[in-house]
CSV table of N, CA, C and O in Angstrom, one decimal:
chain,number,residue,atom,x,y,z
A,963,UNK,N,14.3,-5.3,3.6
A,963,UNK,CA,14.9,-5.8,2.4
A,963,UNK,C,15.5,-4.7,1.6
A,963,UNK,O,14.9,-3.7,1.4
A,964,UNK,N,16.7,-4.9,1.1
A,964,UNK,CA,17.4,-3.8,0.4
A,964,UNK,C,16.9,-3.8,-1.1
A,964,UNK,O,16.2,-4.7,-1.5
A,965,UNK,N,17.2,-2.7,-1.8
A,965,UNK,CA,16.8,-2.6,-3.1
A,965,UNK,C,17.4,-3.7,-4.0
A,965,UNK,O,16.7,-4.3,-4.8
A,966,UNK,N,18.6,-4.1,-3.7
A,966,UNK,CA,19.2,-5.3,-4.4
A,966,UNK,C,18.4,-6.5,-4.2
A,966,UNK,O,18.0,-7.2,-5.2
A,967,UNK,N,18.0,-6.8,-3.0
A,967,UNK,CA,17.2,-8.0,-2.7
A,967,UNK,C,15.8,-7.9,-3.4
A,967,UNK,O,15.4,-9.0,-4.0
A,968,UNK,N,15.2,-6.8,-3.4
A,968,UNK,CA,13.9,-6.6,-4.1
A,968,UNK,C,14.1,-6.8,-5.6
A,968,UNK,O,13.3,-7.5,-6.2
A,969,UNK,N,15.0,-6.2,-6.2
A,969,UNK,CA,15.2,-6.3,-7.7
A,969,UNK,C,15.6,-7.7,-8.1
A,969,UNK,O,15.1,-8.2,-9.1
A,970,UNK,N,16.5,-8.3,-7.3
A,970,UNK,CA,16.9,-9.7,-7.6
A,970,UNK,C,15.7,-10.6,-7.5
A,970,UNK,O,15.5,-11.5,-8.4
A,971,UNK,N,14.9,-10.4,-6.5
A,971,UNK,CA,13.7,-11.3,-6.3
A,971,UNK,C,12.8,-11.1,-7.5
A,971,UNK,O,12.2,-12.1,-8.0
A,972,UNK,N,12.6,-9.9,-7.9
A,972,UNK,CA,11.7,-9.6,-9.1
A,972,UNK,C,12.2,-10.3,-10.3
A,972,UNK,O,11.4,-11.0,-11.1
A,973,UNK,N,13.5,-10.2,-10.6
A,973,UNK,CA,14.1,-10.9,-11.7
A,973,UNK,C,13.9,-12.4,-11.7
A,973,UNK,O,13.5,-13.0,-12.7
A,974,UNK,N,14.2,-13.0,-10.6
A,974,UNK,CA,14.1,-14.5,-10.4
A,974,UNK,C,12.7,-14.9,-10.5
A,974,UNK,O,12.4,-16.0,-11.1
A,975,UNK,N,11.7,-14.1,-10.0
A,975,UNK,CA,10.3,-14.5,-10.1
A,975,UNK,C,9.9,-14.6,-11.6
A,975,UNK,O,9.2,-15.5,-12.0
A,976,UNK,N,10.3,-13.6,-12.4
A,976,UNK,CA,9.9,-13.6,-13.8
A,976,UNK,C,10.5,-14.7,-14.5
A,976,UNK,O,9.9,-15.4,-15.3
A,977,UNK,N,11.8,-15.0,-14.3
A,977,UNK,CA,12.5,-16.1,-14.9
A,977,UNK,C,11.9,-17.4,-14.5
A,977,UNK,O,11.6,-18.3,-15.4
A,978,UNK,N,11.6,-17.6,-13.3
A,978,UNK,CA,11.0,-18.9,-12.8
A,978,UNK,C,9.6,-19.1,-13.4
A,978,UNK,O,9.2,-20.2,-13.7
A,979,UNK,N,8.9,-18.0,-13.5
A,979,UNK,CA,7.6,-18.0,-14.1
A,979,UNK,C,7.6,-18.4,-15.5
A,979,UNK,O,6.7,-19.1,-16.0
A,980,UNK,N,8.6,-18.0,-16.2
A,980,UNK,CA,8.7,-18.3,-17.7
A,980,UNK,C,9.2,-19.7,-17.9
A,980,UNK,O,8.9,-20.3,-19.0
A,981,UNK,N,9.9,-20.3,-17.0
A,981,UNK,CA,10.6,-21.6,-17.1
A,981,UNK,C,9.6,-22.7,-17.5
A,981,UNK,O,9.8,-23.4,-18.5
A,982,UNK,N,8.5,-22.8,-16.8
A,982,UNK,CA,7.5,-23.9,-17.1
A,982,UNK,C,6.9,-23.7,-18.5
A,982,UNK,O,6.8,-24.7,-19.3
A,983,UNK,N,6.6,-22.5,-18.9
A,983,UNK,CA,6.0,-22.3,-20.2
A,983,UNK,C,7.0,-22.5,-21.3
A,983,UNK,O,6.7,-23.0,-22.4
A,984,UNK,N,8.3,-22.1,-21.1
A,984,UNK,CA,9.3,-22.4,-22.1
A,984,UNK,C,9.5,-23.9,-22.3
A,984,UNK,O,9.6,-24.4,-23.4
A,985,UNK,N,9.5,-24.7,-21.2
A,985,UNK,CA,9.6,-26.1,-21.3
A,985,UNK,C,8.4,-26.7,-22.1
A,985,UNK,O,8.6,-27.6,-23.0
A,986,UNK,N,7.2,-26.3,-21.7
A,986,UNK,CA,6.1,-26.8,-22.4
A,986,UNK,C,6.1,-26.5,-23.9
A,986,UNK,O,5.7,-27.3,-24.7
A,987,UNK,N,6.5,-25.3,-24.2
A,987,UNK,CA,6.6,-24.9,-25.7
A,987,UNK,C,7.6,-25.7,-26.4
A,987,UNK,O,7.4,-26.3,-27.5
A,988,UNK,N,8.9,-25.7,-25.9
A,988,UNK,CA,10.0,-26.4,-26.6
A,988,UNK,C,9.9,-27.9,-26.6
A,988,UNK,O,10.2,-28.5,-27.6
A,989,UNK,N,9.4,-28.5,-25.5
A,989,UNK,CA,9.4,-29.9,-25.4
A,989,UNK,C,8.1,-30.5,-25.9
A,989,UNK,O,8.1,-31.7,-26.4
A,990,UNK,N,7.0,-29.8,-25.7
A,990,UNK,CA,5.7,-30.4,-26.1
A,990,UNK,C,5.0,-29.7,-27.2
A,990,UNK,O,4.0,-30.1,-27.7
A,991,UNK,N,5.6,-28.6,-27.7
A,991,UNK,CA,5.0,-27.9,-28.8
A,991,UNK,C,3.7,-27.1,-28.5
A,991,UNK,O,2.9,-26.8,-29.3
A,992,UNK,N,3.5,-26.8,-27.2
A,992,UNK,CA,2.3,-26.1,-26.7
A,992,UNK,C,2.3,-24.7,-27.1
A,992,UNK,O,3.1,-23.9,-26.6
A,993,UNK,N,1.5,-24.3,-28.1
A,993,UNK,CA,1.6,-22.9,-28.6
A,993,UNK,C,1.1,-21.9,-27.6
A,993,UNK,O,1.6,-20.8,-27.6
A,994,UNK,N,0.1,-22.2,-26.8
A,994,UNK,CA,-0.4,-21.3,-25.8
A,994,UNK,C,0.8,-21.0,-24.8
A,994,UNK,O,0.9,-19.9,-24.3
A,995,UNK,N,1.5,-22.0,-24.4
A,995,UNK,CA,2.7,-21.8,-23.5
A,995,UNK,C,3.7,-20.9,-24.2
A,995,UNK,O,4.3,-20.1,-23.5
A,996,UNK,N,3.8,-21.0,-25.5
A,996,UNK,CA,4.8,-20.1,-26.2
A,996,UNK,C,4.3,-18.6,-26.1
A,996,UNK,O,5.1,-17.7,-25.9
A,997,UNK,N,3.0,-18.4,-26.2
A,997,UNK,CA,2.5,-17.1,-26.0
A,997,UNK,C,2.8,-16.5,-24.6
A,997,UNK,O,3.2,-15.4,-24.4
A,998,UNK,N,2.5,-17.4,-23.6
A,998,UNK,CA,2.8,-17.0,-22.2
A,998,UNK,C,4.3,-16.7,-22.0
A,998,UNK,O,4.6,-15.8,-21.3
A,999,UNK,N,5.1,-17.5,-22.6
A,999,UNK,CA,6.6,-17.4,-22.4
A,999,UNK,C,7.0,-16.0,-23.1
A,999,UNK,O,7.8,-15.3,-22.5
A,1000,UNK,N,6.5,-15.7,-24.2
A,1000,UNK,CA,6.8,-14.4,-24.9
A,1000,UNK,C,6.4,-13.3,-24.0
A,1000,UNK,O,7.1,-12.3,-23.8
A,1001,UNK,N,5.2,-13.4,-23.3
A,1001,UNK,CA,4.8,-12.3,-22.4
A,1001,UNK,C,5.7,-12.2,-21.2
A,1001,UNK,O,6.1,-11.1,-20.9
A,1002,UNK,N,6.2,-13.3,-20.7
A,1002,UNK,CA,7.1,-13.3,-19.6
A,1002,UNK,C,8.4,-12.7,-20.0
A,1002,UNK,O,9.0,-11.9,-19.2
A,1003,UNK,N,8.9,-13.0,-21.2
A,1003,UNK,CA,10.2,-12.5,-21.7
A,1003,UNK,C,10.1,-11.0,-21.9
A,1003,UNK,O,11.0,-10.2,-21.6
A,1004,UNK,N,8.9,-10.5,-22.3
A,1004,UNK,CA,8.7,-9.0,-22.5
A,1004,UNK,C,8.8,-8.3,-21.2
A,1004,UNK,O,9.3,-7.3,-21.0
A,1005,UNK,N,8.1,-9.0,-20.2
A,1005,UNK,CA,8.2,-8.4,-18.8
A,1005,UNK,C,9.6,-8.4,-18.3
A,1005,UNK,O,10.0,-7.4,-17.6
A,1006,UNK,N,10.4,-9.4,-18.6
A,1006,UNK,CA,11.8,-9.5,-18.2
A,1006,UNK,C,12.6,-8.4,-18.8
A,1006,UNK,O,13.4,-7.7,-18.2
A,1007,UNK,N,12.3,-8.1,-20.1
A,1007,UNK,CA,13.0,-7.0,-20.8
A,1007,UNK,C,12.7,-5.7,-20.2
A,1007,UNK,O,13.6,-4.9,-20.0
A,1008,UNK,N,11.4,-5.5,-19.8
A,1008,UNK,CA,11.0,-4.2,-19.2
A,1008,UNK,C,11.6,-4.0,-17.9
A,1008,UNK,O,12.2,-2.9,-17.5
A,1009,UNK,N,11.7,-5.1,-17.1
A,1009,UNK,CA,12.3,-5.0,-15.7
A,1009,UNK,C,13.8,-4.8,-15.8
A,1009,UNK,O,14.3,-4.0,-15.1
A,1010,UNK,N,14.4,-5.4,-16.8
A,1010,UNK,CA,15.9,-5.2,-17.0
A,1010,UNK,C,16.1,-3.8,-17.4
A,1010,UNK,O,17.1,-3.2,-16.9
A,1011,UNK,N,15.3,-3.2,-18.2
A,1011,UNK,CA,15.5,-1.8,-18.6
A,1011,UNK,C,15.3,-0.9,-17.4
A,1011,UNK,O,16.1,0.0,-17.2
A,1012,UNK,N,14.3,-1.2,-16.6
A,1012,UNK,CA,14.1,-0.3,-15.4
A,1012,UNK,C,15.3,-0.4,-14.4
A,1012,UNK,O,15.8,0.6,-13.9
A,1013,UNK,N,15.9,-1.6,-14.2
A,1013,UNK,CA,17.0,-1.8,-13.3
A,1013,UNK,C,18.2,-1.1,-13.9
A,1013,UNK,O,19.0,-0.5,-13.2
A,1014,UNK,N,18.4,-1.3,-15.2
A,1014,UNK,CA,19.6,-0.6,-15.9
A,1014,UNK,C,19.5,0.9,-15.6
A,1014,UNK,O,20.5,1.6,-15.3
A,1015,UNK,N,18.3,1.5,-15.8
A,1015,UNK,CA,18.2,2.9,-15.6
A,1015,UNK,C,18.4,3.3,-14.1
A,1015,UNK,O,19.0,4.3,-13.9
A,1016,UNK,N,17.9,2.5,-13.2
A,1016,UNK,CA,18.1,2.7,-11.8
A,1016,UNK,C,19.6,2.7,-11.5
A,1016,UNK,O,20.1,3.6,-10.7
A,1017,UNK,N,20.3,1.8,-12.0
A,1017,UNK,CA,21.8,1.7,-11.8
A,1017,UNK,C,22.5,2.9,-12.3
A,1017,UNK,O,23.3,3.5,-11.6
A,1018,UNK,N,22.1,3.3,-13.5
A,1018,UNK,CA,22.7,4.5,-14.1
A,1018,UNK,C,22.4,5.7,-13.2
A,1018,UNK,O,23.3,6.5,-13.0
A,1019,UNK,N,21.2,5.9,-12.8
A,1019,UNK,CA,20.9,7.0,-12.0
A,1019,UNK,C,21.7,7.1,-10.6
A,1019,UNK,O,22.2,8.1,-10.2
A,1020,UNK,N,21.8,5.9,-10.0
A,1020,UNK,CA,22.5,5.8,-8.8
A,1020,UNK,C,24.0,6.1,-9.0
A,1020,UNK,O,24.6,6.9,-8.3
A,1021,UNK,N,24.5,5.6,-10.1
A,1021,UNK,CA,25.9,5.8,-10.4
A,1021,UNK,C,26.2,7.3,-10.7
A,1021,UNK,O,27.2,7.8,-10.2
A,1022,UNK,N,25.3,7.9,-11.4
A,1022,UNK,CA,25.5,9.3,-11.8
A,1022,UNK,C,25.4,10.3,-10.6
A,1022,UNK,O,26.0,11.3,-10.5
A,1023,UNK,N,24.5,9.9,-9.7
A,1023,UNK,CA,24.2,10.7,-8.5
A,1023,UNK,C,25.3,10.6,-7.4
A,1023,UNK,O,25.5,11.5,-6.6
A,1024,UNK,N,26.1,9.5,-7.5
A,1024,UNK,CA,27.1,9.3,-6.5
A,1024,UNK,C,28.4,9.9,-6.9
A,1024,UNK,O,29.4,10.0,-6.1
A,1025,UNK,N,28.5,10.4,-8.1
A,1025,UNK,CA,29.8,11.0,-8.6
A,1025,UNK,C,29.9,12.4,-8.1
A,1025,UNK,O,29.3,13.2,-7.7
């Protein structure tokens, strides 16, 4: 599996994991689901930052 496939898979896993909790929070007002959704979103932010840095490093090394 390429780096792209791995990174894309990681991103989609985090988003899909947050989807159920987001629905529970917004549609049913489940506060615990809101806490879990916030945790997933923070994980998504961290992963996005790592991927951005990886892209920048690859771009700079190829020049």
